[in-house]
Coordinates of C-alpha atoms in Angstrom, one line a residue:
M1 CA 48.2 -34.3 -20.9
R2 CA 44.7 -34.4 -19.7
E3 CA 42.8 -37.3 -20.3
V4 CA 39.7 -37.4 -22.4
V5 CA 36.4 -38.1 -20.6
M6 CA 32.8 -38.7 -21.5
N7 CA 30.7 -35.7 -20.4
Q8 CA 27.6 -37.5 -18.7
K9 CA 25.2 -34.9 -19.3
T10 CA 26.1 -34.4 -23.1
N11 CA 27.2 -37.7 -23.9
L12 CA 30.1 -36.2 -25.8
L13 CA 33.6 -36.8 -25.1
Q14 CA 35.4 -33.8 -23.7
L15 CA 38.8 -32.6 -23.4
E16 CA 39.8 -29.5 -21.3
E17 CA 42.8 -28.0 -23.3
H18 CA 43.7 -25.2 -20.9
F19 CA 45.9 -25.5 -18.0
Y20 CA 45.6 -22.7 -15.5
Q21 CA 48.8 -21.9 -13.5
L22 CA 49.2 -19.7 -10.5
V23 CA 50.1 -15.9 -11.9
D24 CA 52.2 -14.5 -9.1
V25 CA 52.0 -10.7 -9.8
E26 CA 54.2 -8.3 -8.2
E27 CA 51.4 -5.5 -8.1
P28 CA 48.0 -6.6 -7.0
N29 CA 45.1 -6.7 -9.7
V30 CA 42.2 -4.8 -7.8
F31 CA 40.1 -4.6 -11.2
H32 CA 39.9 -0.8 -10.5
N33 CA 38.6 -0.7 -14.2
L34 CA 35.4 -2.4 -12.7
F35 CA 35.4 -1.4 -9.4
P36 CA 36.5 2.2 -9.3
Y37 CA 36.1 3.2 -5.5
D38 CA 35.1 6.8 -6.3
E39 CA 32.7 5.6 -8.9
I40 CA 29.9 3.2 -9.0
P41 CA 31.1 -0.4 -9.8
K42 CA 30.7 -1.2 -13.4
I43 CA 29.1 -4.2 -15.1
A44 CA 31.1 -5.3 -18.3
F45 CA 30.3 -7.8 -21.0
N46 CA 32.3 -9.6 -23.3
D47 CA 29.3 -12.1 -24.7
R48 CA 31.2 -15.3 -23.6
I49 CA 28.0 -17.5 -22.9
V50 CA 28.7 -20.6 -20.8
P51 CA 26.1 -23.5 -20.7
H52 CA 23.6 -24.2 -17.9
N53 CA 24.6 -27.3 -15.9
M54 CA 22.5 -27.6 -13.1
P55 CA 23.1 -30.7 -11.0
E56 CA 20.7 -33.5 -10.5
N57 CA 20.8 -32.9 -6.7
I58 CA 20.7 -29.5 -5.3
W59 CA 20.3 -28.0 -1.8
I60 CA 20.4 -25.8 0.7
T61 CA 22.9 -25.0 3.5
D62 CA 22.5 -22.6 6.6
T63 CA 24.9 -20.0 8.1
T64 CA 22.3 -18.5 10.7
F65 CA 24.2 -19.1 13.5
R66 CA 27.7 -18.1 12.0
D67 CA 27.4 -15.3 9.5
G68 CA 23.9 -14.6 10.7
Q69 CA 25.1 -14.5 14.3
Q70 CA 27.8 -11.8 13.4
S71 CA 25.3 -9.1 12.7
R72 CA 23.1 -9.2 15.5
A73 CA 23.0 -10.1 19.2
P74 CA 24.1 -13.4 20.0
Y75 CA 21.4 -16.2 20.2
T76 CA 21.2 -18.1 23.6
T77 CA 22.0 -21.6 23.6
E78 CA 18.3 -22.6 24.0
Q79 CA 17.3 -20.2 21.2
I80 CA 20.0 -22.0 18.8
V81 CA 18.4 -25.3 19.4
T82 CA 14.8 -24.1 19.0
I83 CA 15.8 -22.6 15.5
Y84 CA 17.8 -25.7 14.6
D85 CA 14.8 -27.8 15.7
Y86 CA 12.8 -25.6 13.1
L87 CA 15.3 -26.0 10.3
H88 CA 15.0 -29.8 10.7
K89 CA 11.3 -29.7 10.2
L90 CA 11.4 -27.1 7.5
G91 CA 14.2 -29.2 5.5
G92 CA 11.7 -32.3 5.2
P93 CA 12.5 -36.0 5.3
K94 CA 15.1 -35.5 2.2
G95 CA 17.2 -33.2 4.1
L96 CA 17.0 -30.3 1.7
I97 CA 18.5 -27.9 4.4
R98 CA 21.8 -30.1 4.2
Q99 CA 23.9 -28.5 6.8
S100 CA 24.1 -25.8 9.5
E101 CA 27.3 -24.1 10.5
F102 CA 28.3 -22.8 14.0
F103 CA 31.0 -20.9 15.6
L104 CA 32.9 -22.8 18.2
Y105 CA 35.0 -20.0 20.2
S106 CA 32.5 -19.3 23.1
K107 CA 31.5 -22.0 25.6
K108 CA 27.8 -21.1 24.7
D109 CA 28.4 -22.0 21.0
R110 CA 30.0 -25.1 22.1
D111 CA 27.2 -25.9 24.3
A112 CA 24.7 -25.2 21.4
V113 CA 26.7 -27.5 19.3
Y114 CA 26.4 -30.5 21.6
K115 CA 22.9 -30.1 22.4
C116 CA 21.9 -29.9 18.6
L117 CA 24.3 -33.1 18.1
E118 CA 22.2 -34.7 21.0
R119 CA 19.2 -34.2 18.7
G120 CA 20.4 -37.0 16.5
Y121 CA 19.3 -35.4 13.2
K122 CA 21.0 -36.6 9.9
F123 CA 20.1 -33.2 8.5
P124 CA 20.8 -30.5 9.0
E125 CA 24.5 -31.9 9.7
V126 CA 26.2 -29.5 12.3
T127 CA 29.4 -28.3 10.9
S128 CA 32.0 -25.4 11.8
W129 CA 33.8 -22.4 11.0
I130 CA 37.3 -22.1 12.4
R131 CA 40.4 -20.0 12.1
A132 CA 43.1 -21.8 10.4
S133 CA 45.2 -23.0 13.2
K134 CA 45.9 -26.3 14.9
Q135 CA 44.4 -25.6 18.1
D136 CA 41.1 -25.0 16.2
F137 CA 41.2 -28.3 14.1
Q138 CA 41.7 -30.2 17.4
L139 CA 38.6 -28.5 18.8
V140 CA 36.6 -29.5 15.9
K141 CA 38.0 -33.0 16.1
D142 CA 37.3 -33.1 19.9
I143 CA 33.7 -32.2 19.3
G144 CA 33.4 -35.1 16.8
L145 CA 32.7 -32.8 13.6
R146 CA 33.2 -34.4 10.2
E147 CA 33.8 -30.9 8.5
T148 CA 34.8 -27.4 9.1
G149 CA 34.9 -24.1 7.0
I150 CA 38.4 -22.5 6.8
L151 CA 38.6 -18.9 5.4
V152 CA 40.9 -18.5 2.5
S153 CA 40.6 -15.1 1.1
C154 CA 41.2 -15.0 -2.6
S155 CA 41.1 -11.6 -3.9
D156 CA 44.3 -9.3 -4.3
Y157 CA 42.5 -6.8 -2.0
H158 CA 42.8 -9.1 0.6
I159 CA 46.1 -10.9 -0.3
F160 CA 48.0 -7.9 -0.7
Y161 CA 46.2 -5.2 1.5
K162 CA 45.0 -7.2 4.5
M163 CA 47.4 -10.2 4.7
K164 CA 50.5 -8.5 3.1
M165 CA 51.6 -11.6 1.1
T166 CA 52.0 -12.3 -2.5
R167 CA 49.7 -14.7 -4.2
R168 CA 52.4 -17.8 -4.2
E169 CA 53.0 -16.9 -0.4
V170 CA 49.4 -16.9 0.5
M171 CA 48.6 -20.1 -1.8
N172 CA 51.5 -22.0 0.1
L173 CA 50.1 -20.9 3.3
Y174 CA 46.6 -22.2 2.6
L175 CA 47.7 -25.5 1.0
S176 CA 49.7 -26.3 4.1
V177 CA 46.7 -25.2 6.5
I178 CA 44.5 -27.5 4.5
R179 CA 46.8 -30.3 4.6
E180 CA 47.1 -30.1 8.2
C181 CA 43.3 -30.3 8.4
L182 CA 43.0 -33.3 6.2
E183 CA 45.9 -35.0 8.4
T184 CA 43.3 -34.6 11.4
G185 CA 40.8 -36.6 9.4
I186 CA 38.3 -33.5 8.8
S187 CA 37.0 -32.5 5.7
P188 CA 37.9 -28.8 5.1
R189 CA 35.4 -26.4 3.5
C190 CA 37.4 -23.8 1.7
H191 CA 35.6 -20.3 2.2
L192 CA 37.1 -18.3 -1.0
E193 CA 36.2 -15.0 0.3
D194 CA 35.8 -12.1 -2.1
I195 CA 35.8 -14.3 -5.1
T196 CA 33.9 -11.8 -7.3
R197 CA 36.9 -9.4 -6.8
S198 CA 39.4 -12.0 -7.5
D199 CA 41.8 -13.0 -10.5
I200 CA 39.8 -16.2 -11.4
Y201 CA 42.2 -17.8 -13.9
G202 CA 45.2 -16.4 -12.4
F203 CA 44.7 -17.5 -8.8
V204 CA 41.2 -19.1 -8.0
I205 CA 41.5 -22.0 -10.4
P206 CA 45.2 -22.8 -10.2
F207 CA 44.3 -22.9 -6.3
C208 CA 41.3 -25.2 -6.8
V209 CA 43.2 -27.6 -8.9
E210 CA 45.7 -27.7 -6.2
L211 CA 43.0 -28.5 -3.8
M212 CA 41.6 -31.5 -6.0
K213 CA 45.0 -32.8 -6.0
L214 CA 45.1 -32.9 -2.2
M215 CA 41.4 -34.3 -2.1
D216 CA 43.0 -37.3 -4.4
E217 CA 45.9 -37.8 -2.0
Y218 CA 44.2 -38.0 1.0
K219 CA 40.6 -39.5 0.0
I220 CA 38.7 -36.8 2.0
P221 CA 36.3 -34.4 0.2
I222 CA 37.1 -30.8 0.0
K223 CA 34.3 -28.5 -0.5
I224 CA 34.8 -25.0 -2.3
R225 CA 32.4 -22.2 -1.2
A226 CA 32.3 -19.3 -3.6
C227 CA 31.8 -16.4 -1.4
D228 CA 30.5 -13.1 -2.9
T229 CA 31.7 -11.2 0.1
M230 CA 30.6 -7.8 -1.3
G231 CA 27.7 -8.9 -3.5
Y232 CA 29.2 -7.8 -6.5
G233 CA 28.1 -10.9 -8.5
V234 CA 25.6 -10.5 -11.3
N235 CA 23.7 -13.2 -13.2
F236 CA 23.7 -11.8 -16.7
P237 CA 24.7 -13.8 -19.6
G238 CA 27.8 -12.8 -21.2
A239 CA 28.8 -10.5 -18.0
V240 CA 32.9 -10.8 -17.5
I241 CA 34.5 -12.4 -14.9
P242 CA 35.0 -11.9 -11.7
R243 CA 31.6 -10.5 -11.6
S244 CA 29.7 -13.1 -13.4
V245 CA 28.2 -15.9 -11.3
P246 CA 28.0 -18.4 -14.4
G247 CA 31.6 -17.8 -15.4
I248 CA 32.9 -18.7 -11.8
I249 CA 30.7 -21.7 -11.3
Y250 CA 31.8 -22.8 -14.8
G251 CA 35.4 -22.0 -14.4
L252 CA 35.4 -24.0 -10.9
T253 CA 33.4 -27.2 -12.7
T254 CA 35.2 -27.0 -15.9
H255 CA 38.6 -25.8 -15.4
A256 CA 39.2 -26.7 -11.9
G257 CA 37.5 -30.0 -12.0
V258 CA 35.5 -29.6 -8.8
P259 CA 32.5 -31.8 -8.7
S260 CA 29.2 -29.6 -8.4
E261 CA 28.1 -31.5 -5.2
L262 CA 31.3 -30.0 -3.6
I263 CA 30.6 -26.4 -4.7
E264 CA 28.7 -24.0 -2.5
W265 CA 27.4 -20.4 -3.3
H266 CA 27.7 -17.9 -0.5
G267 CA 26.1 -14.6 -1.5
H268 CA 25.4 -11.2 0.1
N269 CA 22.7 -8.7 -0.8
D270 CA 24.5 -5.4 -1.4
F271 CA 23.2 -4.7 -5.0
Y272 CA 20.0 -6.5 -4.4
K273 CA 21.1 -9.9 -6.2
A274 CA 21.5 -12.4 -3.4
V275 CA 18.6 -14.6 -4.5
N276 CA 19.1 -14.2 -8.3
N277 CA 23.0 -15.1 -7.9
S278 CA 22.3 -17.9 -5.7
T279 CA 19.5 -19.3 -8.2
T280 CA 22.0 -18.7 -11.1
A281 CA 24.7 -20.7 -9.1
W282 CA 22.5 -23.7 -8.8
L283 CA 21.7 -23.3 -12.6
Y284 CA 25.3 -23.3 -13.8
G285 CA 26.5 -26.1 -11.8
A286 CA 26.7 -25.3 -7.9
S287 CA 24.8 -27.9 -5.9
G288 CA 24.7 -26.0 -2.8
V289 CA 23.5 -22.4 -1.8
N290 CA 24.3 -21.0 1.7
C291 CA 21.7 -19.0 3.2
S292 CA 20.7 -17.4 6.6
L293 CA 17.0 -17.3 7.9
F294 CA 15.3 -13.9 6.8
G295 CA 18.6 -12.8 5.2
I296 CA 20.0 -11.8 8.5
G297 CA 23.8 -11.3 8.0
E298 CA 26.7 -8.9 7.6
R299 CA 25.9 -5.3 6.2
T300 CA 22.8 -6.1 3.7
G301 CA 22.6 -9.5 4.8
N302 CA 22.9 -12.9 3.2
T303 CA 20.8 -14.8 0.8
P304 CA 17.5 -15.4 2.6
L305 CA 16.9 -19.2 3.2
E306 CA 13.2 -18.8 3.1
A307 CA 13.5 -17.5 -0.4
M308 CA 15.6 -20.3 -1.6
V309 CA 13.2 -23.0 -0.5
F310 CA 10.6 -21.4 -2.9
E311 CA 13.3 -20.8 -5.7
Y312 CA 14.0 -24.9 -5.3
A313 CA 10.3 -25.5 -5.6
Q314 CA 9.9 -23.5 -8.6
L315 CA 13.0 -25.0 -10.4
K316 CA 12.2 -28.6 -9.3
G317 CA 8.4 -28.4 -9.6
T318 CA 8.3 -29.8 -6.1
L319 CA 9.0 -28.9 -2.6
D320 CA 10.2 -32.6 -2.1
G321 CA 8.8 -32.6 1.4
M322 CA 9.9 -29.4 2.6
D323 CA 7.6 -28.0 5.1
T324 CA 7.1 -24.6 4.2
T325 CA 4.3 -23.6 7.0
V326 CA 7.6 -23.5 9.4
I327 CA 8.7 -20.4 7.7
T328 CA 5.8 -18.7 9.3
E329 CA 6.4 -20.3 12.7
L330 CA 10.0 -19.2 12.5
A331 CA 9.0 -15.7 11.8
E332 CA 6.6 -15.8 14.7
Y333 CA 9.2 -17.2 17.0
F334 CA 11.7 -14.5 15.8
E335 CA 9.0 -11.7 16.6
K336 CA 7.9 -13.3 20.1
E337 CA 11.2 -14.6 21.3
L338 CA 13.6 -12.4 20.0
G339 CA 11.8 -9.1 19.3
Y340 CA 12.9 -9.4 15.7
V341 CA 9.9 -7.9 13.6
Q342 CA 10.4 -8.6 9.6
P343 CA 9.9 -5.2 7.7
S344 CA 6.0 -5.4 6.5
R345 CA 6.7 -5.8 2.8
T346 CA 9.4 -8.7 3.0
P347 CA 8.1 -11.7 0.9
F348 CA 6.8 -14.7 2.7
V349 CA 7.1 -13.2 6.2
G350 CA 6.4 -9.6 6.3
S351 CA 2.9 -8.7 7.7
N352 CA 1.9 -7.1 4.4
F353 CA 3.3 -9.4 2.0
N354 CA -0.3 -10.8 1.0
V355 CA -2.3 -8.1 2.2
T356 CA -3.9 -5.7 -0.1
R357 CA -5.3 -2.4 0.3
A358 CA -6.8 -1.4 -3.0
G359 CA -10.5 -1.9 -3.5
I360 CA -10.1 -3.0 -7.2
H361 CA -7.5 -5.8 -5.8
A362 CA -9.9 -6.8 -3.0
D363 CA -13.0 -7.1 -5.6
G364 CA -10.4 -9.6 -7.7
L365 CA -9.8 -11.5 -4.4
L366 CA -13.4 -11.6 -3.3
K367 CA -14.3 -13.4 -6.6
N368 CA -11.2 -15.7 -6.9
E369 CA -8.0 -15.2 -4.6
E370 CA -5.8 -16.7 -7.6
I371 CA -6.3 -13.3 -9.3
Y372 CA -4.0 -11.5 -6.7
N373 CA -2.5 -14.0 -4.5
I374 CA 1.0 -15.5 -5.5
F375 CA 0.2 -18.9 -4.8
D376 CA -1.9 -20.7 -2.0
T377 CA -0.7 -19.0 0.9
G378 CA -3.1 -20.3 3.3
K379 CA -1.8 -23.8 2.4
F380 CA 1.7 -23.3 2.1
L381 CA 2.4 -20.5 4.7
N382 CA -0.9 -20.8 7.0
R383 CA -1.5 -17.3 6.0
P384 CA -4.6 -16.7 3.6
P385 CA -4.7 -13.4 1.7
L386 CA -5.8 -10.6 3.9
V387 CA -6.9 -6.7 3.1
S388 CA -6.0 -4.0 5.3
V389 CA -9.3 -1.3 5.6
S390 CA -8.9 2.3 4.4
N391 CA -10.4 4.9 2.3
T392 CA -9.4 3.0 -0.9
S393 CA -10.8 -0.5 0.1
G394 CA -14.1 0.0 -1.2
L395 CA -17.1 -2.6 -0.4
A396 CA -15.2 -5.4 -1.7
G397 CA -12.2 -5.1 0.3
I398 CA -14.6 -4.7 3.7
A399 CA -16.3 -7.7 2.4
L400 CA -13.0 -9.6 2.3
W401 CA -11.9 -8.3 5.4
I402 CA -14.8 -9.6 7.2
N403 CA -15.1 -13.1 5.4
S404 CA -11.0 -13.7 6.3
Y405 CA -11.2 -12.3 9.9
Y406 CA -14.3 -14.2 10.9
H407 CA -12.9 -17.3 9.0
L408 CA -16.3 -17.4 7.2
P409 CA -16.9 -20.6 4.8
K410 CA -17.8 -19.6 1.4
E411 CA -21.6 -20.5 1.9
K412 CA -21.8 -17.9 4.8
G413 CA -19.5 -15.2 3.4
V414 CA -20.7 -11.6 2.7
D415 CA -20.2 -10.1 -0.6
K416 CA -20.0 -6.3 -1.4
N417 CA -23.7 -6.0 -1.9
S418 CA -24.3 -7.1 1.9
E419 CA -26.3 -4.4 4.0
L420 CA -23.6 -5.3 6.5
V421 CA -20.9 -4.2 4.3
K422 CA -22.6 -1.1 3.0
M423 CA -23.4 0.2 6.6
V424 CA -19.6 -0.5 7.6
K425 CA -18.4 1.4 4.6
V426 CA -20.4 4.5 5.5
W427 CA -18.6 4.3 8.9
V428 CA -15.2 3.9 7.2
D429 CA -15.8 6.9 4.6
K430 CA -16.8 8.9 7.6
Q431 CA -13.5 8.1 9.2
Y432 CA -11.5 9.7 6.6
E433 CA -13.8 12.4 5.7
E434 CA -12.9 13.8 9.3
G435 CA -9.1 13.4 8.4
R436 CA -7.8 10.1 9.4
V437 CA -4.8 9.1 7.4
T438 CA -4.0 5.5 9.1
V439 CA -5.5 2.3 8.2
L440 CA -8.1 0.9 10.6
T441 CA -7.2 -1.6 13.1
D442 CA -8.8 -5.0 13.6
N443 CA -10.0 -3.8 17.1
E444 CA -11.9 -0.9 15.6
L445 CA -13.5 -2.8 12.8
V446 CA -14.6 -5.6 15.3
E447 CA -16.0 -3.0 17.5
E448 CA -18.1 -1.2 14.5
I449 CA -19.1 -4.5 13.0
G450 CA -20.7 -5.5 16.5
K451 CA -22.6 -2.1 16.5
C452 CA -23.7 -2.7 12.8
C453 CA -25.1 -6.3 13.6
K454 CA -27.2 -5.0 16.4
K455 CA -28.8 -2.2 14.1
L456 CA -29.5 -4.8 11.4
K457 CA -30.9 -7.1 14.1
I458 CA -28.6 -10.1 12.8
D459 CA -26.1 -12.3 14.7
T460 CA -23.2 -10.7 16.1
L461 CA -20.2 -12.4 14.0
E462 CA -17.7 -14.5 16.2
R463 CA -14.4 -15.3 15.2

């Protein structure tokens, strides 16, 4: 018989009447009605709405050196330490980038862990991801880590087809492995792989109930990472499980009794939903969202960490000390040191993310940059709004380019009625009349502006 408890958010007595026990099926339930392999997956609804339940404290965790590193050339030890330093600075004094997880398999990875630990940062806490074996547990213990991630695949696709086991067999295996981990004094973080194709009430909830019993027995936290491995999760109210992110998080908190601070969402972007799904996990009761820098990860990638920094600020109304200028520094580091160039239209970090080409937009920016800039990108990202000059830029676009490129203060800036701007516009138009199809480069514009200044007998502009 379950205890009647007070819900501290609603101030109402609450009794969860349902008991969910393992449903040990003979044949796998792979939800082919939702995931027909020879058709596009289906999003179905039953209009069962669950309430918002955002925790008081939410945070970001990082998988750049684990999931992120699986999809690219391995980082060097020095690169890992540098990026880790950036993550520490980005997370701010409150440590809102709470953890960063590492592989431990190679000497290079272990060297990076040791060097990051030597930094002495409280946040991001160094944590690991290992195979479920005694040898790996001992490795975690020898290094001195307090927590490790362990893969516990939970869909019948994995249980029956990959592991060749039944639900009961795999649950018993997982629980024995978790118990071994607890016996070493290490806090396990259970990665529920492929949760958005799993039987939530027939396997996931009963399994998590057993994990909570182990946590009570050993008095060691057990985290649940809900892994949207294939990106099937949706945030729509009333969508059916297992695709419903609100439904999954509600089931974990309400039916399995997992505290919000022990729930993490790990998303993938196969259907362009990684950011929305991560935000939704926060809104419905998960304290943590697991991300990688710039979304670098398996296939279409993980939830971009920088995106969730700004999602946090939008939800909380404050950055709580996070230093967002570090995002630009990281993007520059990835380009210069790693040769990783962001797609030009990537939010916050792409070369064109706050660059306009349309003359009418440039005219608005020239009058007041709030009209066409999402926020003060100069303040938060050290990237003031820019224009690229082409045949569509107009006088306003050229004026804005000159003011931005030469960092002219407002009182010394040019406007679209300036003789300099008009002269440059004549030259720009001539380029495209003669067949040019590409935007003008900074060097070309600088050279022509220098010539125009001489013709107008005015001081040459200096950057």
